[in-house]
Amino acid sequence: MPSDHDVDHERLAEAIADITSETRGMTERGEAKLEGADLDAFGIAVLTKDGRMLAEGDADALFPIQSISKVFSLTLALEKHSNAVWKRVGREPSGDPYNSIMDLEHHEGIPRNPFINAGALVVVDMLIEGVSGDEPPEFVRRRLEETLGETLSLDDGIVRSEEKGYVNRALANLAKSFDNLQHEVDAVMAEYVRQCAIRLSCRQLAKAGRYLMLEQMGDDLTAREVRRARRLNALMLTCGHYDGSGNFAFRVGLPSKSGVAGAILAVAPNIASIAVWSPGLDENGNSLVGTHALEMLSEKMGWSIFGASGVSLDEE
Ligand code: GLU
């Protein structure tokens, strides 16, 4: 597998330009979940390990990160509770829709993984432990603001519409009935919807994901952080794309997490942190154009964690 020393920035810039022009020509663009979203929008940003950022298209447009926030909240919960997190949430792909109630009932209140909604709600419950006051602490926004050194805003429409979140509330109530939620459902939901509503651009998202690509000691990380990043990557690969995770690993071969607003954060370990955004979704709720773009990038650069194929997409 290539290391950071192998990143040829000229080749990478060419690849990104090719991908951007090819994705512009794609006629199949999926369907956006958010009303009024521009199906033609496409942004890509790649931050390589040496700190260089290459970006194209709508790389500065803002979108709500939605489920990608689940990676950041899990990181914070692991920092706070370490392995105790795994007593309350599993690490297996679910094979069921991301908001399945049946799945949670079947597993007696222990969500299959932290990236389905039930899992993320339980993770948020752990995160807000010990917090006093009525205002949601917005842990993920605070961490991202610290990382990026910028003030971030929320998509107020999402906060308003998702705070009702009947299915998510049902999941939280069910988890509570199994004693796997300590706080009131309202408090958990208030924090959860605010992390989903955080607005970032592709450039900001690639920067925010930088810690996930660093896998060697000496990359300003402690041994514990290196191990945590490796484990987060494993979960992103196996559970990061709802019940399309297997297909995504097959096509792209990079640990990644998608969100329902059409963004994907992908990690080429020890090489790059990548963000793409295009609002049209495929049947599993993953960005259709974004997945295609990552598939091309991974092929062109030989970045799949399963080995550098160097085979062009047209050959098969
Ligand atoms: N806020 C959305 C929900 O809770 C997140 C969906 C997603 O991006 O998967 O349903």
GROMACS .gro file of C-alpha atoms and ligand atoms in nm:
model
  326
    1MET     CA    1   0.000   0.000   0.000
    2PRO     CA    2   0.130   0.345  -0.081
    3SER     CA    3   0.243   0.572   0.199
    4ASP     CA    4   0.219   0.949   0.225
    5HIS     CA    5   0.555   0.978   0.053
    6ASP     CA    6   0.398   0.843  -0.262
    7VAL     CA    7   0.136   1.116  -0.302
    8ASP     CA    8   0.205   1.284  -0.630
    9HIS     CA    9   0.023   1.614  -0.594
   10GLU     CA   10   0.025   1.684  -0.963
   11ARG     CA   11  -0.139   1.351  -1.035
   12LEU     CA   12  -0.384   1.409  -0.753
   13ALA     CA   13  -0.478   1.753  -0.892
   14GLU     CA   14  -0.533   1.598  -1.234
   15ALA     CA   15  -0.745   1.320  -1.085
   16ILE     CA   16  -0.961   1.570  -0.897
   17ALA     CA   17  -1.009   1.783  -1.209
   18ASP     CA   18  -1.106   1.473  -1.414
   19ILE     CA   19  -1.346   1.354  -1.147
   20THR     CA   20  -1.511   1.695  -1.125
   21SER     CA   21  -1.565   1.717  -1.498
   22GLU     CA   22  -1.688   1.357  -1.523
   23THR     CA   23  -1.934   1.399  -1.238
   24ARG     CA   24  -2.069   1.718  -1.400
   25GLY     CA   25  -2.165   1.510  -1.702
   26MET     CA   26  -2.346   1.241  -1.503
   27THR     CA   27  -2.715   1.239  -1.583
   28GLU     CA   28  -2.820   1.006  -1.305
   29ARG     CA   29  -2.796   1.223  -0.993
   30GLY     CA   30  -3.017   1.049  -0.738
   31GLU     CA   31  -3.280   1.216  -0.530
   32ALA     CA   32  -3.216   1.476  -0.263
   33LYS     CA   33  -3.371   1.436   0.080
   34LEU     CA   34  -3.364   1.809   0.144
   35GLU     CA   35  -3.627   2.003  -0.044
   36GLY     CA   36  -3.484   2.256  -0.287
   37ALA     CA   37  -3.134   2.100  -0.285
   38ASP     CA   38  -2.937   2.156  -0.604
   39LEU     CA   39  -2.879   1.815  -0.761
   40ASP     CA   40  -2.605   1.959  -0.983
   41ALA     CA   41  -2.393   2.071  -0.689
   42PHE     CA   42  -2.067   1.881  -0.643
   43GLY     CA   43  -1.770   1.960  -0.423
   44ILE     CA   44  -1.454   1.768  -0.339
   45ALA     CA   45  -1.165   1.848  -0.103
   46VAL     CA   46  -0.860   1.631  -0.035
   47LEU     CA   47  -0.626   1.708   0.253
   48THR     CA   48  -0.303   1.512   0.225
   49LYS     CA   49  -0.095   1.416   0.522
   50ASP     CA   50   0.162   1.687   0.452
   51GLY     CA   51  -0.113   1.945   0.507
   52ARG     CA   52  -0.184   2.035   0.144
   53MET     CA   53  -0.546   2.085   0.047
   54LEU     CA   54  -0.670   2.033  -0.307
   55ALA     CA   55  -1.028   2.121  -0.383
   56GLU     CA   56  -1.262   2.159  -0.680
   57GLY     CA   57  -1.623   2.241  -0.757
   58ASP     CA   58  -1.849   2.356  -0.474
   59ALA     CA   59  -1.585   2.284  -0.211
   60ASP     CA   60  -1.679   2.591  -0.008
   61ALA     CA   61  -2.056   2.544  -0.014
   62LEU     CA   62  -2.206   2.463   0.326
   63PHE     CA   63  -2.421   2.157   0.396
   64PRO     CA   64  -2.547   1.992   0.716
   65ILE     CA   65  -2.315   1.705   0.807
   66GLN     CA   66  -2.604   1.491   0.934
   67SER     CA   67  -2.490   1.136   1.012
   68ILE     CA   68  -2.121   1.217   0.962
   69SER     CA   69  -2.152   1.384   1.304
   70LYS     CA   70  -2.184   1.031   1.446
   71VAL     CA   71  -1.811   0.976   1.388
   72PHE     CA   72  -1.725   1.287   1.587
   73SER     CA   73  -1.967   1.215   1.871
   74LEU     CA   74  -1.835   0.859   1.895
   75THR     CA   75  -1.479   0.994   1.912
   76LEU     CA   76  -1.579   1.221   2.200
   77ALA     CA   77  -1.766   0.942   2.381
   78LEU     CA   78  -1.461   0.714   2.350
   79GLU     CA   79  -1.241   0.991   2.489
   80LYS     CA   80  -1.479   1.027   2.782
   81HIS     CA   81  -1.573   0.665   2.856
   82SER     CA   82  -1.314   0.457   2.675
   83ASN     CA   83  -1.413   0.093   2.623
   84ALA     CA   84  -1.719   0.124   2.848
   85VAL     CA   85  -1.893   0.259   2.534
   86TRP     CA   86  -1.899  -0.097   2.396
   87LYS     CA   87  -2.110  -0.224   2.684
   88ARG     CA   88  -2.398  -0.015   2.548
   89VAL     CA   89  -2.351  -0.027   2.173
   90GLY     CA   90  -2.231  -0.300   1.936
   91ARG     CA   91  -1.982  -0.301   1.653
   92GLU     CA   92  -2.160  -0.501   1.384
   93PRO     CA   93  -2.314  -0.381   1.058
   94SER     CA   94  -2.690  -0.387   1.093
   95GLY     CA   95  -2.819  -0.492   0.751
   96ASP     CA   96  -3.136  -0.305   0.843
   97PRO     CA   97  -3.231   0.055   0.767
   98TYR     CA   98  -3.044   0.313   0.975
   99ASN     CA   99  -3.352   0.398   1.180
  100SER     CA  100  -3.489   0.046   1.227
  101ILE     CA  101  -3.693   0.000   1.543
  102MET     CA  102  -3.721  -0.374   1.491
  103ASP     CA  103  -3.346  -0.412   1.498
  104LEU     CA  104  -3.322  -0.238   1.836
  105GLU     CA  105  -3.603  -0.446   1.981
  106HIS     CA  106  -3.446  -0.762   1.850
  107HIS     CA  107  -3.119  -0.678   2.027
  108GLU     CA  108  -3.290  -0.581   2.351
  109GLY     CA  109  -3.199  -0.216   2.344
  110ILE     CA  110  -2.832  -0.259   2.247
  111PRO     CA  111  -2.793  -0.089   1.907
  112ARG     CA  112  -2.596  -0.289   1.653
  113ASN     CA  113  -2.342  -0.012   1.596
  114PRO     CA  114  -2.282   0.357   1.677
  115PHE     CA  115  -2.360   0.477   1.323
  116ILE     CA  116  -2.723   0.373   1.305
  117ASN     CA  117  -2.958   0.622   1.468
  118ALA     CA  118  -3.025   0.414   1.779
  119GLY     CA  119  -2.650   0.375   1.834
  120ALA     CA  120  -2.586   0.745   1.786
  121LEU     CA  121  -2.860   0.832   2.037
  122VAL     CA  122  -2.705   0.604   2.299
  123VAL     CA  123  -2.362   0.756   2.225
  124VAL     CA  124  -2.506   1.106   2.275
  125ASP     CA  125  -2.658   0.988   2.603
  126MET     CA  126  -2.308   0.890   2.718
  127LEU     CA  127  -2.166   1.217   2.596
  128ILE     CA  128  -2.402   1.438   2.794
  129GLU     CA  129  -2.344   1.249   3.118
  130GLY     CA  130  -2.261   1.487   3.401
  131VAL     CA  131  -2.377   1.797   3.212
  132SER     CA  132  -2.594   2.040   3.401
  133GLY     CA  133  -2.807   2.324   3.267
  134ASP     CA  134  -3.090   2.335   3.019
  135GLU     CA  135  -2.901   2.428   2.704
  136PRO     CA  136  -2.770   2.144   2.487
  137PRO     CA  137  -2.390   2.143   2.533
  138GLU     CA  138  -2.327   2.093   2.160
  139PHE     CA  139  -2.011   1.892   2.218
  140VAL     CA  140  -1.953   1.809   1.851
  141ARG     CA  141  -1.988   2.169   1.735
  142ARG     CA  142  -1.748   2.282   2.009
  143ARG     CA  143  -1.490   2.019   1.915
  144LEU     CA  144  -1.514   2.103   1.546
  145GLU     CA  145  -1.482   2.475   1.615
  146GLU     CA  146  -1.171   2.402   1.817
  147THR     CA  147  -1.023   2.183   1.543
  148LEU     CA  148  -1.101   2.428   1.264
  149GLY     CA  149  -1.042   2.749   1.458
  150GLU     CA  150  -1.367   2.890   1.317
  151THR     CA  151  -1.718   2.959   1.436
  152LEU     CA  152  -1.969   2.715   1.287
  153SER     CA  153  -2.340   2.754   1.232
  154LEU     CA  154  -2.635   2.517   1.244
  155ASP     CA  155  -2.900   2.460   0.981
  156ASP     CA  156  -3.197   2.593   1.178
  157GLY     CA  157  -3.449   2.427   0.946
  158ILE     CA  158  -3.301   2.087   1.034
  159VAL     CA  159  -3.304   2.161   1.405
  160ARG     CA  160  -3.670   2.265   1.383
  161SER     CA  161  -3.789   1.976   1.170
  162GLU     CA  162  -3.579   1.698   1.325
  163GLU     CA  163  -3.631   1.787   1.686
  164LYS     CA  164  -3.978   1.631   1.652
  165GLY     CA  165  -3.813   1.321   1.495
  166TYR     CA  166  -4.087   1.073   1.581
  167VAL     CA  167  -3.889   0.765   1.476
  168ASN     CA  168  -3.573   0.880   1.654
  169ARG     CA  169  -3.780   0.954   1.965
  170ALA     CA  170  -3.931   0.607   1.937
  171LEU     CA  171  -3.580   0.459   1.921
  172ALA     CA  172  -3.466   0.663   2.221
  173ASN     CA  173  -3.774   0.559   2.419
  174LEU     CA  174  -3.721   0.196   2.329
  175ALA     CA  175  -3.355   0.214   2.437
  176LYS     CA  176  -3.473   0.376   2.761
  177SER     CA  177  -3.724   0.098   2.820
  178PHE     CA  178  -3.428  -0.143   2.807
  179ASP     CA  179  -3.233   0.080   3.050
  180ASN     CA  180  -2.989   0.183   2.782
  181LEU     CA  181  -3.060   0.557   2.803
  182GLN     CA  182  -2.991   0.748   3.121
  183HIS     CA  183  -3.118   1.094   3.030
  184GLU     CA  184  -3.458   1.216   2.926
  185VAL     CA  185  -3.536   1.162   2.559
  186ASP     CA  186  -3.577   1.540   2.509
  187ALA     CA  187  -3.224   1.612   2.630
  188VAL     CA  188  -3.071   1.341   2.410
  189MET     CA  189  -3.269   1.454   2.106
  190ALA     CA  190  -3.176   1.821   2.157
  191GLU     CA  191  -2.806   1.736   2.148
  192TYR     CA  192  -2.842   1.482   1.865
  193VAL     CA  193  -3.030   1.707   1.621
  194ARG     CA  194  -2.783   1.989   1.679
  195GLN     CA  195  -2.487   1.773   1.591
  196CYS     CA  196  -2.665   1.657   1.273
  197ALA     CA  197  -2.742   2.020   1.178
  198ILE     CA  198  -2.381   2.147   1.192
  199ARG     CA  199  -2.293   2.310   0.860
  200LEU     CA  200  -1.953   2.248   0.706
  201SER     CA  201  -1.797   2.280   0.362
  202CYS     CA  202  -1.596   2.003   0.196
  203ARG     CA  203  -1.274   2.185   0.285
  204GLN     CA  204  -1.377   2.208   0.650
  205LEU     CA  205  -1.495   1.848   0.662
  206ALA     CA  206  -1.168   1.718   0.516
  207LYS     CA  207  -0.980   1.915   0.784
  208ALA     CA  208  -1.212   1.792   1.058
  209GLY     CA  209  -1.141   1.431   0.953
  210ARG     CA  210  -0.764   1.470   0.953
  211TYR     CA  211  -0.718   1.287   1.284
  212LEU     CA  212  -0.863   0.974   1.126
  213MET     CA  213  -0.594   0.943   0.862
  214LEU     CA  214  -0.303   0.972   1.099
  215GLU     CA  215  -0.206   0.623   1.190
  216GLN     CA  216   0.148   0.653   1.304
  217MET     CA  217   0.294   0.755   1.630
  218GLY     CA  218   0.483   1.076   1.590
  219ASP     CA  219   0.198   1.229   1.387
  220ASP     CA  220   0.125   1.436   1.698
  221LEU     CA  221  -0.089   1.153   1.832
  222THR     CA  222  -0.065   0.938   2.140
  223ALA     CA  223  -0.068   0.557   2.114
  224ARG     CA  224  -0.425   0.560   2.243
  225GLU     CA  225  -0.535   0.807   1.976
  226VAL     CA  226  -0.368   0.603   1.702
  227ARG     CA  227  -0.552   0.292   1.813
  228ARG     CA  228  -0.878   0.485   1.839
  229ALA     CA  229  -0.841   0.618   1.483
  230ARG     CA  230  -0.777   0.265   1.356
  231ARG     CA  231  -1.090   0.139   1.528
  232LEU     CA  232  -1.302   0.430   1.406
  233ASN     CA  233  -1.183   0.355   1.053
  234ALA     CA  234  -1.283  -0.011   1.093
  235LEU     CA  235  -1.632   0.092   1.200
  236MET     CA  236  -1.660   0.343   0.917
  237LEU     CA  237  -1.568   0.076   0.667
  238THR     CA  238  -1.811  -0.184   0.800
  239CYS     CA  239  -2.099   0.037   0.915
  240GLY     CA  240  -2.048   0.383   0.761
  241HIS     CA  241  -2.297   0.360   0.475
  242TYR     CA  242  -2.620   0.230   0.622
  243ASP     CA  243  -2.706  -0.102   0.461
  244GLY     CA  244  -2.499  -0.014   0.155
  245SER     CA  245  -2.172  -0.048   0.350
  246GLY     CA  246  -2.063  -0.372   0.182
  247ASN     CA  247  -2.120  -0.232  -0.164
  248PHE     CA  248  -1.937   0.088  -0.074
  249ALA     CA  249  -1.635  -0.109   0.053
  250PHE     CA  250  -1.645  -0.313  -0.267
  251ARG     CA  251  -1.654  -0.007  -0.490
  252VAL     CA  252  -1.441   0.245  -0.301
  253GLY     CA  253  -1.239   0.050  -0.044
  254LEU     CA  254  -1.193   0.341   0.196
  255PRO     CA  255  -1.330   0.385   0.550
  256SER     CA  256  -1.600   0.648   0.506
  257LYS     CA  257  -1.913   0.789   0.661
  258SER     CA  258  -2.201   0.935   0.469
  259GLY     CA  259  -2.478   1.172   0.568
  260VAL     CA  260  -2.824   1.213   0.430
  261ALA     CA  261  -2.753   1.565   0.300
  262GLY     CA  262  -2.517   1.408   0.044
  263ALA     CA  263  -2.175   1.447   0.203
  264ILE     CA  264  -1.921   1.169   0.256
  265LEU     CA  265  -1.606   1.183   0.468
  266ALA     CA  266  -1.351   0.926   0.350
  267VAL     CA  267  -1.014   0.830   0.492
  268ALA     CA  268  -0.713   0.701   0.302
  269PRO     CA  269  -0.514   0.590   0.607
  270ASN     CA  270  -0.179   0.761   0.639
  271ILE     CA  271  -0.239   0.944   0.309
  272ALA     CA  272  -0.539   1.176   0.302
  273SER     CA  273  -0.869   1.290   0.447
  274ILE     CA  274  -1.130   1.341   0.175
  275ALA     CA  275  -1.469   1.511   0.169
  276VAL     CA  276  -1.718   1.503  -0.117
  277TRP     CA  277  -2.065   1.648  -0.136
  278SER     CA  278  -2.347   1.613  -0.384
  279PRO     CA  279  -2.705   1.611  -0.253
  280GLY     CA  280  -2.862   1.338  -0.474
  281LEU     CA  281  -2.884   1.003  -0.291
  282ASP     CA  282  -2.891   0.642  -0.409
  283GLU     CA  283  -3.141   0.383  -0.283
  284ASN     CA  284  -2.942   0.334   0.039
  285GLY     CA  285  -2.928   0.705   0.121
  286ASN     CA  286  -2.565   0.759   0.014
  287SER     CA  287  -2.458   1.036  -0.223
  288LEU     CA  288  -2.478   0.886  -0.570
  289VAL     CA  289  -2.237   1.125  -0.742
  290GLY     CA  290  -2.018   1.144  -0.430
  291THR     CA  291  -1.977   0.766  -0.421
  292HIS     CA  292  -1.887   0.764  -0.789
  293ALA     CA  293  -1.631   1.040  -0.730
  294LEU     CA  294  -1.468   0.847  -0.445
  295GLU     CA  295  -1.465   0.530  -0.651
  296MET     CA  296  -1.281   0.716  -0.925
  297LEU     CA  297  -1.039   0.880  -0.683
  298SER     CA  298  -0.957   0.554  -0.511
  299GLU     CA  299  -0.897   0.383  -0.849
  300LYS     CA  300  -0.697   0.664  -1.000
  301MET     CA  301  -0.472   0.708  -0.697
  302GLY     CA  302  -0.456   0.341  -0.594
  303TRP     CA  303  -0.579   0.433  -0.247
  304SER     CA  304  -0.810   0.139  -0.172
  305ILE     CA  305  -0.708  -0.016   0.158
  306PHE     CA  306  -0.745  -0.352  -0.016
  307GLY     CA  307  -0.457  -0.278  -0.251
  308ALA     CA  308  -0.372  -0.048  -0.539
  309SER     CA  309  -0.538  -0.186  -0.847
  310GLY     CA  310  -0.452   0.084  -1.099
  311VAL     CA  311  -0.729  -0.058  -1.318
  312SER     CA  312  -0.930   0.207  -1.494
  313LEU     CA  313  -1.305   0.200  -1.435
  314ASP     CA  314  -1.377   0.144  -1.805
  315GLU     CA  315  -1.195  -0.185  -1.810
  316GLU     CA  316  -1.460  -0.380  -1.626
  317GLU     N1  317  -3.067   1.360   1.122
  317GLU     C1  318  -3.091   1.242   1.043
  317GLU     C2  319  -3.173   1.142   1.123
  317GLU     O1  320  -3.156   1.136   1.241
  317GLU     C3  321  -2.959   1.183   1.007
  317GLU     C4  322  -2.978   1.093   0.896
  317GLU     C5  323  -2.850   1.057   0.828
  317GLU     O2  324  -2.770   1.141   0.784
  317GLU     O3  325  -2.835   0.936   0.815
  317GLU     O4  326  -3.253   1.071   1.069
   0.00000   0.00000   0.00000
